[in-house]
Coordinates of C-alpha atoms in Angstrom, one line a residue:
X1045 CA -45.0 53.9 51.9
X1046 CA -42.6 56.8 51.3
X1047 CA -40.3 55.3 54.0
X1048 CA -40.4 51.9 52.3
X1049 CA -39.6 53.4 48.9
X1050 CA -36.8 55.3 50.5
X1051 CA -35.3 52.2 52.0
X1052 CA -35.6 50.3 48.7
X1053 CA -34.0 53.1 46.8
X1054 CA -31.2 53.2 49.4
X1055 CA -30.6 49.5 49.1
X1056 CA -30.4 49.9 45.3
X1057 CA -28.0 52.8 45.6
X1058 CA -25.8 50.8 48.1
X1059 CA -25.8 47.8 45.8
X1060 CA -25.0 49.8 42.7
X1061 CA -22.3 51.7 44.5
X1062 CA -20.8 48.4 45.7
X1063 CA -21.0 46.9 42.2
X1064 CA -19.4 49.9 40.6
X1065 CA -16.7 50.1 43.3
X1066 CA -15.9 46.4 42.9
X1067 CA -15.8 46.9 39.1
X1068 CA -13.4 49.8 39.5
X1069 CA -11.2 47.8 42.0
X1070 CA -11.2 44.8 39.7
X1071 CA -10.1 46.7 36.7
X1072 CA -7.3 48.4 38.8
X1073 CA -6.2 45.0 40.2
X1074 CA -6.0 43.4 36.7
X1075 CA -3.9 46.2 35.4
X1076 CA -1.6 46.1 38.5
X1077 CA -1.1 42.3 38.4
X1078 CA -0.6 42.0 34.7
X1079 CA 3.2 42.7 34.7
X1080 CA 3.8 40.1 37.4
X1081 CA 1.7 37.5 35.5
X1082 CA 3.6 38.2 32.3
X1083 CA 6.9 37.8 34.2
X1084 CA 5.7 34.4 35.5
X1085 CA 4.7 33.3 32.0
X1086 CA 8.0 34.3 30.5
X1087 CA 9.9 32.5 33.2
X1088 CA 8.0 29.3 32.6
X1089 CA 8.7 29.7 28.8
X1090 CA 12.4 30.3 29.5
X1091 CA 12.5 27.1 31.7
X1092 CA 10.7 25.1 29.0
X1093 CA 13.1 26.1 26.2
X1094 CA 16.3 26.3 28.3
X1095 CA 19.4 25.2 26.4
X1096 CA 17.6 25.0 23.0
X1097 CA 19.1 28.2 21.6
X1098 CA 15.7 29.9 21.3
X1099 CA 12.6 30.6 23.3
X1100 CA 9.3 32.5 23.4
X1101 CA 8.7 35.9 24.9
X1102 CA 5.4 37.6 25.6
X1103 CA 5.3 41.4 25.8
X1104 CA 2.5 43.8 26.6
X1105 CA 2.3 46.2 23.7
X1106 CA -0.6 48.3 24.9
X1107 CA -3.1 48.5 27.8
X1108 CA -6.1 50.8 28.1
X1109 CA -8.2 50.6 31.2
X1110 CA -11.8 51.8 31.2
X1111 CA -14.4 51.6 33.9
X1112 CA -16.2 48.4 32.8
X1113 CA -13.7 47.0 30.3
X1114 CA -10.0 47.1 29.4
X1115 CA -8.3 46.6 26.1
X1116 CA -4.8 44.9 25.9
X1117 CA -2.5 44.0 23.1
X1118 CA 0.3 41.4 23.5
X1119 CA 3.1 40.3 21.2
X1120 CA 4.6 36.8 21.1
X1121 CA 8.0 36.5 19.4
X1122 CA 10.9 34.1 19.2
X1123 CA 14.1 34.9 21.1
X1124 CA 17.3 33.5 19.6
X1125 CA 20.8 33.0 20.8
X1126 CA 24.0 32.4 18.8
X1127 CA 23.3 28.7 19.1
X1128 CA 19.8 28.9 17.6
X1129 CA 18.9 26.3 15.0
X1130 CA 18.9 27.6 11.4
X1131 CA 15.7 28.3 9.7
X1132 CA 13.7 29.6 12.7
X1133 CA 11.1 32.2 11.6
X1134 CA 11.3 35.8 12.6
X1135 CA 8.5 38.3 13.4
X1136 CA 5.8 38.8 16.1
X1137 CA 2.4 37.3 16.5
X1138 CA 0.0 39.8 18.1
X1139 CA -3.0 39.1 20.3
X1140 CA -5.7 41.5 21.3
X1141 CA -7.7 41.0 24.5
X1142 CA -11.0 42.5 25.6
X1143 CA -11.2 42.2 29.4
X1144 CA -14.6 42.5 31.1
X1145 CA -14.2 43.5 34.7
X1146 CA -15.9 41.6 37.5
X1147 CA -17.7 40.9 39.7
X1148 CA -20.4 40.0 37.1
X1149 CA -18.8 40.2 33.6
X1150 CA -21.5 39.5 31.0
X1151 CA -19.2 37.1 29.2
X1152 CA -18.9 34.9 32.3
X1153 CA -22.7 35.1 32.8
X1154 CA -23.2 33.9 29.2
X1155 CA -21.0 30.9 30.0
X1156 CA -23.1 30.0 33.1
X1157 CA -20.8 31.4 35.7
X1158 CA -23.2 33.1 38.1
X1159 CA -20.9 33.6 41.1
X1160 CA -18.7 36.7 41.2
X1161 CA -15.7 36.5 38.9
X1162 CA -12.6 38.6 38.5
X1163 CA -12.8 39.0 34.7
X1164 CA -13.9 37.5 31.4
X1165 CA -11.3 37.7 28.7
X1166 CA -11.8 37.3 24.9
X1167 CA -8.5 37.1 23.0
X1168 CA -7.8 36.5 19.3
X1169 CA -4.9 36.6 17.0
X1170 CA -4.5 39.8 15.1
X1171 CA -3.6 40.2 11.4
X1172 CA -0.3 41.9 10.8
X1173 CA 2.3 41.8 8.1
X1174 CA 4.2 38.8 9.6
X1175 CA 1.0 36.7 9.8
X1176 CA -0.5 37.8 6.5
X1177 CA 0.1 34.3 4.8
X1178 CA -1.7 32.6 7.7
X1179 CA -4.8 34.9 7.5
X1180 CA -4.9 34.2 3.7
X1181 CA -5.2 30.5 4.5
X1182 CA -8.1 31.1 6.9
X1183 CA -9.7 33.5 4.4
X1184 CA -9.5 36.4 6.7
X1185 CA -10.8 34.8 9.9
X1186 CA -8.7 34.9 13.0
X1187 CA -6.7 31.7 13.1
X1188 CA -7.0 31.4 16.9
X1189 CA -9.4 32.8 19.6
X1190 CA -10.2 32.1 23.2
X1191 CA -12.7 33.0 25.9
X1192 CA -11.5 32.7 29.5
X1193 CA -13.3 33.2 32.8
X1194 CA -10.9 34.2 35.7
X1195 CA -12.0 33.8 39.3
X1196 CA -10.8 35.9 42.2
X1197 CA -8.8 32.9 43.6
X1198 CA -6.8 32.4 40.4
X1199 CA -8.9 29.6 38.9
X1200 CA -9.7 29.8 35.2
X1201 CA -11.9 28.0 32.7
X1202 CA -12.6 28.6 29.1
X1203 CA -12.9 27.6 25.5
X1204 CA -10.7 28.2 22.4
X1205 CA -10.8 27.5 18.7
X1206 CA -8.6 27.2 15.7
X1207 CA -9.9 28.2 12.3
X1208 CA -10.2 25.8 9.4
X1209 CA -7.3 25.9 6.9
X1210 CA -6.8 24.7 3.4
X1211 CA -3.2 24.7 2.1
X1212 CA -2.3 24.1 -1.5
X1213 CA 1.2 23.7 -2.8
X1214 CA 2.6 22.1 -5.9
X1215 CA -0.6 20.2 -6.5
X1216 CA -0.8 18.8 -2.9
X1217 CA -3.8 19.9 -0.7
X1218 CA -3.8 19.8 3.1
X1219 CA -7.2 20.3 4.7
X1220 CA -7.7 21.0 8.4
X1221 CA -11.3 21.3 9.6
X1222 CA -10.4 23.4 12.7
X1223 CA -10.3 22.6 16.3
X1224 CA -12.3 23.3 19.5
X1225 CA -10.9 23.2 23.0
X1226 CA -12.3 23.4 26.5
X1227 CA -10.2 23.6 29.7
X1228 CA -9.9 24.4 33.4
X1229 CA -7.1 25.3 35.7
X1230 CA -7.3 25.1 39.5
X1231 CA -4.8 27.3 41.3
X1232 CA -4.9 25.5 44.7
X1233 CA -3.8 22.2 43.3
X1234 CA -2.1 23.5 40.2
X1235 CA -4.1 21.1 38.1
X1236 CA -5.4 21.4 34.6
X1237 CA -8.0 19.6 32.5
X1238 CA -8.5 20.1 28.8
X1239 CA -10.3 18.5 25.8
X1240 CA -9.4 19.2 22.2
X1241 CA -11.5 18.1 19.3
X1242 CA -10.6 18.1 15.6
X1243 CA -13.1 17.0 13.0
X1244 CA -10.8 16.1 10.1
X1245 CA -7.2 16.4 8.8
X1246 CA -6.8 15.3 5.2
X1247 CA -3.8 15.3 2.8
X1248 CA -4.1 14.7 -0.9
X1249 CA -0.6 14.3 -2.4
X1250 CA -1.7 12.2 -5.4
X1251 CA 0.2 14.5 -7.8
X1252 CA 3.5 14.3 -5.9
X1253 CA 6.5 12.1 -6.8
X1254 CA 5.3 9.6 -4.3
X1255 CA 1.5 9.8 -4.7
X1256 CA -0.4 9.2 -1.5
X1257 CA -3.6 10.2 0.3
X1258 CA -4.3 10.4 4.1
X1259 CA -7.5 11.2 6.0
X1260 CA -7.9 11.2 9.8
X1261 CA -11.4 12.0 11.3
X1262 CA -12.9 12.2 14.7
X1263 CA -9.7 13.2 16.6
X1264 CA -10.0 13.9 20.3
X1265 CA -7.4 14.6 23.0
X1266 CA -8.0 14.7 26.7
X1267 CA -5.7 15.9 29.5
X1268 CA -6.0 15.8 33.2
X1269 CA -2.8 16.8 34.9
X1270 CA -1.3 18.4 38.0
X1271 CA 2.2 19.4 38.9
X1272 CA 4.1 16.6 40.6
X1273 CA 6.9 16.8 43.2
X1274 CA 9.6 16.0 40.6
X1275 CA 8.4 18.5 38.0
X1276 CA 6.4 16.0 35.8
X1277 CA 2.7 16.4 35.0
X1278 CA 1.0 13.8 37.2
X1279 CA -2.3 12.5 35.8
X1280 CA -3.6 11.1 32.6
X1281 CA -3.9 11.9 28.9
X1282 CA -5.5 10.1 25.9
X1283 CA -5.9 10.5 22.2
X1284 CA -8.4 8.9 19.9
X1285 CA -8.8 8.8 16.1
X1286 CA -12.2 7.4 15.0
X1287 CA -10.8 6.5 11.5
X1288 CA -7.5 6.8 9.7
X1289 CA -7.2 6.1 6.0
X1290 CA -3.9 5.9 4.1
X1291 CA -3.6 5.1 0.4
X1292 CA -0.5 4.5 -1.7
X1293 CA -1.9 5.8 -5.0
X1294 CA 1.0 4.2 -7.1
X1295 CA 0.2 0.7 -6.0
X1296 CA -3.5 1.1 -5.1
X1297 CA -2.8 -0.2 -1.5
X1298 CA -5.4 1.1 0.9
X1299 CA -5.0 0.8 4.7
X1300 CA -7.8 1.8 7.1
X1301 CA -7.7 1.8 10.9
X1302 CA -10.7 2.4 13.2
X1303 CA -10.8 3.4 16.8
X1304 CA -7.1 4.1 16.9
X1305 CA -5.9 5.5 20.2
X1306 CA -3.9 5.5 23.4
X1307 CA -4.3 6.4 27.1
X1308 CA -1.4 7.2 29.4
X1309 CA -1.1 7.9 33.0
X1310 CA 1.7 9.0 35.3
X1311 CA 1.4 8.6 39.1
X1312 CA 3.5 9.2 42.1
X1313 CA 3.9 6.7 45.0
X1314 CA 6.2 8.2 47.6
X1315 CA 9.6 8.7 45.9
X1316 CA 8.6 6.6 42.9
X1317 CA 6.9 7.1 39.6
X1318 CA 4.6 4.6 37.9
X1319 CA 3.7 4.8 34.2
X1320 CA 0.8 3.1 32.6
X1321 CA 0.2 3.2 28.8
X1322 CA -2.5 1.4 26.7
X1323 CA -2.7 1.4 22.9
X1324 CA -5.4 0.0 20.7
X1325 CA -6.5 -0.5 17.1
X1326 CA -10.2 -1.3 16.8
X1327 CA -10.0 -2.7 13.3
X1328 CA -7.3 -2.9 10.6
X1329 CA -8.4 -3.2 7.0
X1330 CA -6.0 -3.6 4.0
X1331 CA -7.6 -3.3 0.6
X1332 CA -11.0 -3.9 2.1
X1333 CA -9.9 -7.1 4.0
X1334 CA -10.3 -7.2 7.7
X1335 CA -7.0 -8.1 9.4
X1336 CA -8.3 -7.9 12.9
X1337 CA -7.9 -5.7 16.0
X1338 CA -5.3 -5.4 18.7
X1339 CA -4.2 -3.8 21.9
X1340 CA -1.1 -3.4 24.0
X1341 CA -0.5 -2.4 27.6
X1342 CA 2.8 -1.2 29.0
X1343 CA 3.5 -0.6 32.7
X1344 CA 6.7 0.8 34.3
X1345 CA 6.7 0.7 38.1
X1346 CA 9.0 1.8 40.9
X1347 CA 11.0 4.4 38.8
X1348 CA 13.0 6.6 41.1
X1349 CA 11.4 10.0 40.7
X1350 CA 14.4 12.2 41.4
X1351 CA 16.7 10.1 39.3
X1352 CA 14.2 10.1 36.4
X1353 CA 13.9 13.9 36.6
X1354 CA 17.7 14.4 36.8
X1355 CA 18.3 11.9 33.9
X1356 CA 15.6 13.6 31.8
X1357 CA 17.3 17.0 32.3
X1358 CA 20.8 15.7 31.5
X1359 CA 19.5 13.9 28.4
X1360 CA 17.9 17.1 27.2
X1361 CA 21.2 19.0 27.8
X1362 CA 23.2 16.4 25.8
X1363 CA 20.7 16.2 23.0
X1364 CA 20.4 20.0 22.7
X1365 CA 24.2 20.4 22.7
X1366 CA 24.7 17.8 20.0
X1367 CA 22.0 19.3 17.8
X1368 CA 23.3 22.8 18.1
X1369 CA 27.0 22.3 17.7
X1370 CA 27.1 19.0 15.7
X1371 CA 29.8 17.9 18.2
X1372 CA 30.7 14.2 18.4
X1373 CA 28.9 12.4 21.2
X1374 CA 32.3 11.6 22.7
X1375 CA 33.0 15.3 23.3
X1376 CA 29.6 16.0 24.7
X1377 CA 29.7 13.1 27.1
X1378 CA 32.3 14.6 29.4
X1379 CA 33.7 12.6 32.3
X1380 CA 31.4 14.6 34.6
X1381 CA 28.4 13.7 32.6
X1382 CA 29.4 10.1 32.4
X1383 CA 29.7 10.0 36.1
X1384 CA 26.3 11.6 36.5
X1385 CA 24.7 9.0 34.2
X1386 CA 26.3 6.3 36.2
X1387 CA 25.0 7.7 39.4
X1388 CA 21.4 8.1 38.0
X1389 CA 21.6 4.5 36.8
X1390 CA 22.5 3.4 40.3
X1391 CA 19.6 5.3 41.8
X1392 CA 17.2 3.9 39.2
X1393 CA 18.2 0.3 39.7
X1394 CA 18.3 0.6 43.5
X1395 CA 14.5 1.1 43.4
X1396 CA 14.0 -2.3 41.7
X1397 CA 12.1 -1.0 38.7
X1398 CA 9.9 -3.3 36.7
X1399 CA 8.4 -3.4 33.2
X1400 CA 5.3 -5.3 32.1
X1401 CA 4.0 -5.8 28.6
X1402 CA 0.7 -7.4 29.4
X1403 CA -1.6 -7.9 27.6
X1404 CA -0.4 -7.6 24.0
X1405 CA -3.1 -9.2 21.9
X1406 CA -4.1 -9.4 18.2
X1407 CA -7.5 -10.9 17.3
X1408 CA -9.3 -11.9 14.1
X1409 CA -12.5 -13.8 13.6
X1410 CA -10.4 -17.0 13.6
X1411 CA -8.6 -16.6 16.8
X1412 CA -6.5 -14.5 19.2
X1413 CA -2.7 -14.4 19.9
X1414 CA -1.1 -13.1 23.1
X1415 CA 2.3 -11.9 24.3
X1416 CA 3.2 -11.2 27.9
X1417 CA 6.6 -9.9 29.2
X1418 CA 7.6 -9.3 32.8
X1419 CA 11.0 -7.8 33.6
X1420 CA 12.3 -7.0 37.1
X1421 CA 15.6 -5.2 37.6
X1422 CA 17.9 -4.7 40.5
X1423 CA 21.2 -2.9 41.2
X1424 CA 24.2 -5.0 40.4
X1425 CA 26.8 -5.3 43.2
X1426 CA 29.4 -4.3 40.6
X1427 CA 28.1 -0.8 40.5
X1428 CA 28.8 -0.3 44.3
X1429 CA 32.6 -0.8 43.9
X1430 CA 34.9 2.2 43.4
X1431 CA 35.5 2.5 40.6
X1432 CA 32.5 0.6 39.4
X1433 CA 33.3 -2.8 37.8
X1434 CA 31.7 -2.1 34.4
X1435 CA 34.4 -3.7 32.2
X1436 CA 32.2 -6.8 31.7
X1437 CA 28.8 -5.7 30.3
X1438 CA 27.6 -9.3 30.0
X1439 CA 28.0 -10.0 33.7
X1440 CA 26.5 -6.5 34.5
X1441 CA 23.4 -7.3 32.5
X1442 CA 23.0 -10.7 34.1
X1443 CA 23.2 -9.2 37.5
X1444 CA 20.8 -6.3 36.7
X1445 CA 18.1 -8.7 35.5
X1446 CA 16.5 -10.1 38.6
X1447 CA 13.8 -12.0 36.7
X1448 CA 12.6 -12.1 33.1
X1449 CA 9.5 -14.0 31.9
X1450 CA 8.2 -14.0 28.3
X1451 CA 5.3 -16.0 27.0
X1452 CA 3.9 -16.1 23.5
X1453 CA 0.7 -17.8 22.4
X1454 CA 0.2 -17.7 18.6
X1455 CA -3.2 -18.8 17.3
X1456 CA -2.5 -20.9 14.2
X1457 CA -6.0 -20.4 12.8
X1458 CA -5.5 -16.6 13.2
X1459 CA -2.1 -16.7 11.5
X1460 CA -3.6 -18.8 8.6
X1461 CA -6.4 -16.4 8.2
X1462 CA -4.2 -13.3 8.1
X1463 CA -1.7 -15.0 5.7
X1464 CA -4.6 -16.1 3.4
X1465 CA -5.9 -12.6 3.3
X1466 CA -2.5 -11.3 2.3
X1467 CA -2.1 -14.0 -0.4
X1468 CA -5.5 -13.1 -1.8
X1469 CA -4.5 -9.4 -2.0
X1470 CA -1.5 -10.6 -4.1
X1471 CA -3.7 -12.3 -6.6
X1472 CA -4.5 -15.9 -5.4
X1473 CA -8.1 -17.0 -5.2
X1474 CA -9.6 -17.9 -1.9
X1475 CA -9.0 -21.6 -2.1
X1476 CA -5.4 -21.4 -3.2
X1477 CA -4.7 -18.7 -0.6
X1478 CA -6.2 -20.9 2.2
X1479 CA -4.3 -24.0 1.2
X1480 CA -1.0 -22.1 0.8
X1481 CA -1.5 -20.3 4.2
X1482 CA -2.3 -23.6 5.9
X1483 CA 0.8 -25.2 4.5
X1484 CA 3.1 -22.4 5.4
X1485 CA 1.8 -22.0 9.0
X1486 CA 2.0 -25.8 9.5
X1487 CA 5.6 -25.8 8.2
X1488 CA 6.6 -22.9 10.4
X1489 CA 5.0 -24.5 13.5
X1490 CA 6.8 -27.8 12.8
X1491 CA 10.1 -25.9 12.4
X1492 CA 9.5 -24.0 15.6
X1493 CA 9.0 -27.3 17.5
X1494 CA 11.9 -28.9 15.8
X1495 CA 14.2 -26.0 16.9
X1496 CA 12.6 -26.2 20.4
X1497 CA 11.5 -22.5 20.3
X1498 CA 7.9 -23.4 20.5
X1499 CA 5.4 -26.2 21.3
X1500 CA 2.2 -27.1 19.5
X1501 CA -0.7 -27.1 21.9
X1502 CA -3.9 -27.7 19.9
X1503 CA -4.7 -24.7 17.8
X1504 CA -1.9 -22.7 19.4
X1505 CA 1.9 -22.5 19.1
X1506 CA 3.2 -21.7 22.6
X1507 CA 6.6 -20.4 23.6
X1508 CA 7.8 -19.6 27.1
X1509 CA 11.1 -18.2 28.4
X1510 CA 12.2 -17.7 32.0
X1511 CA 15.3 -16.3 33.6
X1512 CA 16.1 -15.9 37.3
X1513 CA 19.0 -16.4 39.7
X1514 CA 21.5 -16.9 36.8
X1515 CA 19.5 -19.8 35.2
X1516 CA 17.3 -19.7 32.1
X1517 CA 14.8 -22.1 30.5
X1518 CA 13.1 -22.1 27.1
X1519 CA 9.9 -24.1 27.1
X1520 CA 11.0 -25.8 30.2
X1521 CA 14.4 -26.8 28.8
X1522 CA 17.6 -25.3 30.3
X1523 CA 19.6 -23.1 28.0
X1524 CA 23.2 -21.8 28.4
X1525 CA 23.0 -18.4 30.1
X1526 CA 26.5 -17.3 29.0
X1527 CA 25.7 -17.9 25.4
X1528 CA 22.3 -16.2 25.7
X1529 CA 23.7 -13.0 27.2
X1530 CA 26.7 -13.1 25.0
X1531 CA 24.4 -12.9 22.0
X1532 CA 22.5 -10.1 23.7
X1533 CA 25.5 -8.0 24.3
X1534 CA 27.0 -8.7 20.9
X1535 CA 30.5 -8.8 19.7
X1536 CA 32.5 -6.6 22.0
X1537 CA 35.8 -7.1 20.3
X1538 CA 37.0 -10.1 22.3
X1539 CA 35.9 -12.7 19.8
X1540 CA 39.1 -14.3 18.5
X1541 CA 37.2 -15.8 15.6
X1542 CA 36.6 -12.4 14.1
X1543 CA 38.8 -11.4 11.2
X1544 CA 41.3 -8.7 12.3
X1545 CA 40.8 -7.0 8.9
X1546 CA 37.0 -6.9 9.4
X1547 CA 35.5 -3.4 9.8
X1548 CA 32.2 -2.7 11.5
X1549 CA 30.0 -0.7 9.1
X1550 CA 27.0 1.4 10.0
X1551 CA 25.9 1.8 6.4
X1552 CA 26.4 0.3 2.9
X1553 CA 27.1 2.1 -0.3
X1554 CA 27.4 1.3 -4.1
X1555 CA 31.2 1.4 -4.0
X1556 CA 31.4 -1.4 -1.4
X1557 CA 28.8 -3.5 -3.3
X1558 CA 30.7 -2.9 -6.5
X1559 CA 33.9 -4.3 -5.0
X1560 CA 32.0 -7.4 -3.9
X1561 CA 30.5 -7.9 -7.3
X1562 CA 33.9 -7.3 -9.0
X1563 CA 35.5 -10.0 -6.8
X1564 CA 32.7 -12.4 -7.6
X1565 CA 33.1 -11.8 -11.4
X1566 CA 29.7 -10.1 -12.1
X1567 CA 29.2 -7.3 -14.6
X1568 CA 26.9 -4.6 -13.3
X1569 CA 25.6 -1.0 -13.8
X1570 CA 24.8 1.5 -11.1
X1571 CA 21.9 4.0 -11.5
X1572 CA 19.4 5.9 -9.4
X1573 CA 15.8 4.9 -8.7
X1574 CA 12.8 7.3 -9.0
X1575 CA 13.2 8.4 -5.4
X1576 CA 16.9 9.0 -5.8
X1577 CA 18.3 5.9 -4.0
X1578 CA 21.0 3.9 -5.8
X1579 CA 20.2 0.8 -7.7
X1580 CA 22.6 -1.8 -9.1
X1581 CA 21.5 -3.9 -12.1
X1582 CA 23.6 -7.1 -12.4
X1583 CA 24.1 -9.0 -15.6
X1584 CA 22.4 -12.4 -15.0
X1585 CA 24.8 -14.3 -17.2
X1586 CA 24.2 -18.0 -16.8
X1587 CA 22.7 -17.7 -13.4
X1588 CA 19.3 -18.8 -14.7
X1589 CA 17.6 -15.5 -13.6
X1590 CA 15.9 -13.1 -16.0
X1591 CA 17.1 -10.1 -14.0
X1592 CA 19.3 -9.4 -10.9
X1593 CA 19.1 -6.2 -9.0
X1594 CA 20.3 -4.6 -5.7
X1595 CA 18.1 -1.8 -4.3
X1596 CA 19.4 0.5 -1.6
X1597 CA 17.0 1.8 1.0
X1598 CA 17.0 4.2 4.0
X1599 CA 19.8 6.3 2.4
X1600 CA 21.2 9.6 3.6
X1601 CA 22.3 12.6 1.5
X1602 CA 25.7 11.0 0.8
X1603 CA 24.0 7.9 -0.6
X1604 CA 25.2 5.6 2.2
X1605 CA 22.3 3.4 3.0
X1606 CA 21.3 1.2 6.0
X1607 CA 19.4 -1.5 4.1
X1608 CA 19.7 -3.5 0.8
X1609 CA 17.2 -5.6 -1.0
X1610 CA 18.7 -8.2 -3.4
X1611 CA 16.2 -9.5 -5.9
X1612 CA 16.3 -12.1 -8.7
X1613 CA 13.3 -12.6 -11.1
X1614 CA 12.7 -15.7 -13.1
X1615 CA 10.7 -16.1 -16.3
X1616 CA 8.7 -19.2 -16.5
X1617 CA 6.3 -20.4 -19.2
X1618 CA 4.4 -22.7 -16.8
X1619 CA 2.9 -21.9 -13.3
X1620 CA 5.3 -22.5 -10.4
X1621 CA 3.8 -24.8 -7.7
X1622 CA 3.4 -23.0 -4.4
X1623 CA 4.6 -26.1 -2.5
X1624 CA 7.9 -25.8 -4.4
X1625 CA 8.3 -22.2 -3.0
X1626 CA 7.3 -23.4 0.4
X1627 CA 9.8 -26.2 0.4
X1628 CA 12.6 -23.7 -0.6
X1629 CA 11.7 -21.3 2.1
X1630 CA 11.6 -24.1 4.7
X1631 CA 15.0 -25.4 3.7
X1632 CA 16.9 -22.2 3.0
X1633 CA 17.8 -19.9 5.8
X1634 CA 18.9 -16.7 4.0
X1635 CA 16.6 -16.2 1.1
X1636 CA 12.8 -16.1 0.5
X1637 CA 10.9 -17.1 -2.6
X1638 CA 7.4 -16.0 -3.7
X1639 CA 5.2 -15.3 -6.8
X1640 CA 4.9 -11.7 -7.9
X1641 CA 1.7 -10.2 -9.3
X1642 CA 2.4 -11.8 -12.7
X1643 CA 2.8 -15.2 -11.1
X1644 CA 6.5 -15.2 -11.9
X1645 CA 9.0 -16.6 -9.3
X1646 CA 11.1 -14.1 -7.3
X1647 CA 14.0 -14.8 -4.9
X1648 CA 14.9 -12.1 -2.4
X1649 CA 17.3 -11.4 0.5
X1650 CA 17.5 -8.4 2.9
X1651 CA 20.9 -7.2 4.2
X1652 CA 20.9 -4.3 6.7
X1653 CA 23.5 -2.5 8.7
X1654 CA 21.2 -1.4 11.6
X1655 CA 23.4 -1.7 14.7
X1656 CA 26.5 -2.4 12.5
X1657 CA 27.6 -5.1 10.2
X1658 CA 31.1 -6.3 9.4
X1659 CA 32.4 -5.8 5.9
X1660 CA 33.2 -9.5 5.8
X1661 CA 29.6 -10.2 6.8
X1662 CA 28.2 -8.0 4.0
X1663 CA 30.6 -9.8 1.5
X1664 CA 29.4 -13.2 2.8
X1665 CA 25.6 -12.4 2.6
X1666 CA 25.8 -10.9 -0.9
X1667 CA 27.8 -13.9 -2.3
X1668 CA 25.4 -16.3 -0.5
X1669 CA 22.6 -14.7 -2.4
X1670 CA 24.4 -14.8 -5.7
X1671 CA 25.2 -18.5 -5.2
X1672 CA 21.6 -19.2 -4.3
X1673 CA 20.3 -17.8 -7.6
X1674 CA 21.5 -20.7 -9.9
X1675 CA 20.5 -23.2 -7.2
X1676 CA 16.9 -21.8 -7.2
X1677 CA 16.9 -21.7 -11.0
X1678 CA 17.9 -25.3 -11.1
X1679 CA 15.1 -26.2 -8.7
X1680 CA 12.6 -24.4 -10.9
X1681 CA 13.8 -26.2 -14.0
X1682 CA 14.0 -29.7 -12.5
X1683 CA 10.7 -29.8 -10.7
X1684 CA 7.7 -31.4 -12.5
X1685 CA 4.9 -29.0 -13.2

């Protein structure tokens, strides 16, 4: 009996000694390996922020090793260069870590990890003077914490959390419910998985200059990724928002989307990359009316992996340099970089990449519409010459497109349903809205067939385009390829019909519009709208309109704007027939007519400079609108009510 007790005691002593020895070794190993791990982290951070003028650096501020546990304190701070963007914050965020040594740290056991582990690490953000405002928002709670189990082979798993925050400023309130995350990292495959959950993010800006509210709930993000051979994260990611509500307080417009989300995946196939993305909206409601649900799938296949990686790196360099120095693109795009872009383009096209948009659908209770696009590319022979024959972009595009197929199926009942819902939201009753929607969709379908851009097939309006081998068809009818690609490429300066005095404008401003109005003989006054954008009120004179106005949109700080809205309002003592407006919209290309919320007739035209517009073109469009106003007034006056 005494012998058995002695053996048992000996075994316990040996096990205890082994456990204590392993614990001592583990603590020593962690302390010894920490500097090397910090160096690896800082190198990865330096690579991630290379060329941006700033970066992140992690420093060990203190380390105290005890037998069973260790305490460490780390600082994370911004590093800046002379080219750093202005406005970057200064200061250091400090983290404290409590490290429980293996082989059986109690924190790991509490997380269900029963096999021997190197360590369990609890880390949290510390309060210091630099982070005092952040801790005030979290009411003293640490804004961030994490629990991590580290195995002897380098694998890790853990959880993390972000504290709830409520931010109030100038009457606006931003509420963040906090976040919870779980993740794993496998050293052998350099792969990671993570899941992040956020209960709610809400913004109440109802007291601001542009009053609005937003609420997003049930937010989840999932990541499953590993390091690929070209430096990209290979795997999948997804995001989901159970419900998103947006309200324009000024107008009372409320938009709600349910089951809003996306999934994306990146895969390698030999030397190629394949991208797959899927987007969906489970339900779209506007002012309580159901406008249906939709989805879209995008696929990119046979992307040359190395060329994509090199192109991505060069793009980041160019973008960073432009952002830091405000240098013109012509200076940043040096001859060497232009040559590199050309070479990467050759490599990409040599792999015969393809793009697929299929399916793209939108569905309501009344029907479903579809769009499908298939594009196959190839390397033009012109790129193989020295120097490359790139003087003719139109020919280059024709050669690069190996095949292009586009098919659209528009459900007319679905279109009528959505248009009727919209008209009801503008004040029409259900019967009026249904009748007007049916008339407009019928007219549009007839116009599409008359112009040979669509065919009526029962309840659907169908359009199909095909291009291959230098020939193109639209709904089975041949169309001129040169004209098609000429319109695609645009005016390259060889069009003799263009006025030599015409200037291509990238934006429009009140001075230019004033010159046009002066020439047309209109009196006007320029002012600023509530948001600060310019507005020109024009004296209606004998045009027949009650008011004439030009509103500028999408403006920069110098008040040059990319978009104009020209509007004429007409006072009428009697209701305006909707079929009159429909007839006008069918017969007039440039303007659109409708009834406002007071059932008064309105005539509008959009003019935009996106992609450039000639000053002669702007002059033509504005004068076309001004000439349309008295014509529309005459139509209103002469039509029996």
